[in-house]
GROMACS .gro file of C-alpha atoms in nm:
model
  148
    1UNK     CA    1  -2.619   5.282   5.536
    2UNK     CA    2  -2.711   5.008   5.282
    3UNK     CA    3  -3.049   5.036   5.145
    4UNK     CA    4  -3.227   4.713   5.022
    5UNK     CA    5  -3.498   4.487   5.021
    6UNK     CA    6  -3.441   4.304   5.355
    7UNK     CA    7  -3.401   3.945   5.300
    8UNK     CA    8  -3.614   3.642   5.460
    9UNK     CA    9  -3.453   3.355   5.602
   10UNK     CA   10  -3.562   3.058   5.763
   11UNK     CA   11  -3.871   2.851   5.782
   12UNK     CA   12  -4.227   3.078   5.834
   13UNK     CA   13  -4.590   3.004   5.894
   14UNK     CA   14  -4.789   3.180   5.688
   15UNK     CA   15  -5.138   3.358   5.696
   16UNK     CA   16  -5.311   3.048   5.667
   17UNK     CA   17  -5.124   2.796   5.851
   18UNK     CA   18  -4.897   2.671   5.555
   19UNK     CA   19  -4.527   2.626   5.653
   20UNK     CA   20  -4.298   2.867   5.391
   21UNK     CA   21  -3.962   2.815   5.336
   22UNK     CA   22  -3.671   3.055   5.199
   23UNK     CA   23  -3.358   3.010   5.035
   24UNK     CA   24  -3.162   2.821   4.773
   25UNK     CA   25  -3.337   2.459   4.680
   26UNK     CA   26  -3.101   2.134   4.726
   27UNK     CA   27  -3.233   1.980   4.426
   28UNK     CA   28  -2.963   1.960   4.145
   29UNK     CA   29  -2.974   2.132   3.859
   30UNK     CA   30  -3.171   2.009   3.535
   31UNK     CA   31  -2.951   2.054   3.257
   32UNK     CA   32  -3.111   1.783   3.036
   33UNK     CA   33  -3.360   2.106   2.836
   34UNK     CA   34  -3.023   2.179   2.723
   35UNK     CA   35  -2.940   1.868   2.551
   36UNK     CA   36  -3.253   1.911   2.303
   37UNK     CA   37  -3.100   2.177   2.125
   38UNK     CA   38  -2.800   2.261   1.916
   39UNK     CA   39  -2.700   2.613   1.787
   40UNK     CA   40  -2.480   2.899   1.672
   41UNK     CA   41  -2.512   3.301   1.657
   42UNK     CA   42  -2.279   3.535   1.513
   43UNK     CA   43  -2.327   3.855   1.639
   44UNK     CA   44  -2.117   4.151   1.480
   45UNK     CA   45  -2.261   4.488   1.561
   46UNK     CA   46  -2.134   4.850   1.541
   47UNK     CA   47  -2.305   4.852   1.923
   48UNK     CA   48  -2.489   4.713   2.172
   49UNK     CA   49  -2.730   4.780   2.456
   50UNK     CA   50  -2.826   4.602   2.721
   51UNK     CA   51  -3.037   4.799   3.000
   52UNK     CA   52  -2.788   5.104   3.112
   53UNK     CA   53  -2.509   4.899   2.992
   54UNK     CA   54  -2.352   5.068   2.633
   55UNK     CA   55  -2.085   4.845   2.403
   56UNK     CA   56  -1.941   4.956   2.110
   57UNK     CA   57  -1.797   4.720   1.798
   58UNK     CA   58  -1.885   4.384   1.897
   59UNK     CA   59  -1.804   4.056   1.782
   60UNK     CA   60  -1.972   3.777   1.978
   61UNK     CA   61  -2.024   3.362   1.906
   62UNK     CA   62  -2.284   3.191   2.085
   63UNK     CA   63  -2.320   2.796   2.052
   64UNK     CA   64  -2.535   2.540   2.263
   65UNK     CA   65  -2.397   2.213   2.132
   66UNK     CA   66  -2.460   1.878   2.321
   67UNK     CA   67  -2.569   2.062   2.633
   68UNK     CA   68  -2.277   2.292   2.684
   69UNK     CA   69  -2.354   2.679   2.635
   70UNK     CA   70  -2.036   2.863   2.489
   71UNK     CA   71  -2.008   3.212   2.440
   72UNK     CA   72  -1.668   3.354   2.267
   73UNK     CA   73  -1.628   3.730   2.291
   74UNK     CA   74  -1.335   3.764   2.040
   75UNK     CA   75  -1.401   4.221   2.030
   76UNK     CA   76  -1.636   4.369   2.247
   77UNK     CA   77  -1.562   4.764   2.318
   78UNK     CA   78  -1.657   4.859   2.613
   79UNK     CA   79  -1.647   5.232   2.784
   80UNK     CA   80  -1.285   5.329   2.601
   81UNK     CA   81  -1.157   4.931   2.675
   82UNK     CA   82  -1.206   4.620   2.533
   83UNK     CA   83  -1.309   4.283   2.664
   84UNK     CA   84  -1.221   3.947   2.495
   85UNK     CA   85  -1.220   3.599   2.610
   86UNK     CA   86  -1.508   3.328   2.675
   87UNK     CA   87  -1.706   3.165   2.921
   88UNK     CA   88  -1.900   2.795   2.911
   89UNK     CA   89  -2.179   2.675   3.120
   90UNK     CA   90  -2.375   2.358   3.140
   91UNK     CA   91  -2.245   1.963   3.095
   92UNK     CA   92  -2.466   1.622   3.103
   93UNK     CA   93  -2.426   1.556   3.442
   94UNK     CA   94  -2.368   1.846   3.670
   95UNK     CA   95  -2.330   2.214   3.567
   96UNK     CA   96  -2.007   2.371   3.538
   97UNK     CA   97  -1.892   2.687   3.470
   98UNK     CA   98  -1.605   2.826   3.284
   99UNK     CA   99  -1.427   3.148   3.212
  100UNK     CA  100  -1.178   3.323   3.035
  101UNK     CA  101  -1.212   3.664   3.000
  102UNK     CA  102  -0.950   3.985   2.955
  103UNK     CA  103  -1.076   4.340   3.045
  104UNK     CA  104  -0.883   4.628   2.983
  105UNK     CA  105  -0.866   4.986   2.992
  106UNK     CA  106  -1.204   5.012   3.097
  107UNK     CA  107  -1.348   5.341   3.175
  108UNK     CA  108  -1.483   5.250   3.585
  109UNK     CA  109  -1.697   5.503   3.632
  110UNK     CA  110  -1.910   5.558   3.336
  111UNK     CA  111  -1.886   5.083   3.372
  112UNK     CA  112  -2.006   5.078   3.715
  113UNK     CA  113  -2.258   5.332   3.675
  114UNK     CA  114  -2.450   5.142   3.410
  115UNK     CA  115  -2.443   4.801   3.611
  116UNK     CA  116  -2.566   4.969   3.902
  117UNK     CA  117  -2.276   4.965   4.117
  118UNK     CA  118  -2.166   5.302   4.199
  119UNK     CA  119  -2.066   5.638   4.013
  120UNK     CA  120  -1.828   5.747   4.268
  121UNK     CA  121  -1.457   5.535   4.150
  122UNK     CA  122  -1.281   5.693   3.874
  123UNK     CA  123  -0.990   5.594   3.694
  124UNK     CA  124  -0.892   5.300   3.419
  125UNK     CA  125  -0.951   4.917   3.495
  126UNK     CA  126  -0.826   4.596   3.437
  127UNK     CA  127  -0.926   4.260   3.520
  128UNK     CA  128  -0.824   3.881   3.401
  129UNK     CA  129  -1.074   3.618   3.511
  130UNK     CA  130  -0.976   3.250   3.455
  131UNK     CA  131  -1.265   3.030   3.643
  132UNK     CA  132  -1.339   2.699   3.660
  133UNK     CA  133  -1.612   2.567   3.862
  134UNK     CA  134  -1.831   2.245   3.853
  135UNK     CA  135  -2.101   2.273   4.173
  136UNK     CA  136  -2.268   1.960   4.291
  137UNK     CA  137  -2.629   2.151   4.348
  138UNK     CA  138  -2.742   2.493   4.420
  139UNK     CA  139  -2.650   2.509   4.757
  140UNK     CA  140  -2.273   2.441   4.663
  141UNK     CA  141  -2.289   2.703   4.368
  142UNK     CA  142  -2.411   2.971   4.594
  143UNK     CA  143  -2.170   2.892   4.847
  144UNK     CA  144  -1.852   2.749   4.671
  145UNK     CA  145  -1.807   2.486   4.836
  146UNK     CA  146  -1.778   2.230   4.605
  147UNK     CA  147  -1.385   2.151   4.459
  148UNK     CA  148  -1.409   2.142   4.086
   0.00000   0.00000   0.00000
């Protein structure tokens, strides 16, 4: 049995006559807020937390430069495994999304625990994620259905 908030779909009147609708907006993303800004963080802690979620030695970049959010993960220890790699988002035009990210040895269980996921898979992970992506609006990012 999957328990959950139950999701609305559809158009639906409300209480007062006023016609509701649900779902994912077609209007294209607005990117330009990103184009006012330009900067760099160096992060290099012994750990982080984020919610449940426990990291130990990190190295992290972050840059916003010309619109285009990059994030370089060049050590991040996480649950006896590492993860290294990067991932981009944004662009002038249309968003697009990029990754490149190596996760190994991860601990599952203690992983998917913190995120939420479940606490009942043991065992070591591995995962290499190489994704490239460039939606034309929402609709087409939550549905992939836009090439890149």
């Amino acid at each position: 049995r999957v328990r959950g908030r139950r999701r609305r779909r559809g158009n639906r009147i409300g209480r007062r006559g006023a016609a509701r609708t649900d779902g994912w907006s077609s209007e294209p993303f607005d990117l330009s807020a990103l184009n006012g800004v330009n900067a760099t963080v160096s992060i290099d802690a012994a750990s982080i937390k984020a919610g449940e979620l426990r990291a130990g030695r990190s190295q992290l970049r972050i840059s916003l430069q010309s619109g285009q959010l990059n994030l370089e993960i060049r050590r991040l220890d996480l649950y006896g495994g590492g993860v290294s790699g990067s991932a981009a988002f944004g662009g002038r035009e249309t968003a697009r999304l990029a990754t490149d990210l190596d996760i190994s040895g991860v601990d599952l269980r203690p992983l998917l625990s913190a995120l939420g996921v479940t606490d009942r898979l043991e065992g070591r992970g591995a995962l290499r994620l190489d994704l490239r992506h460039r939606p034309c609006d929402r609709d087409c990012a939550a549905l992939s259905l836009c090439a890149p």
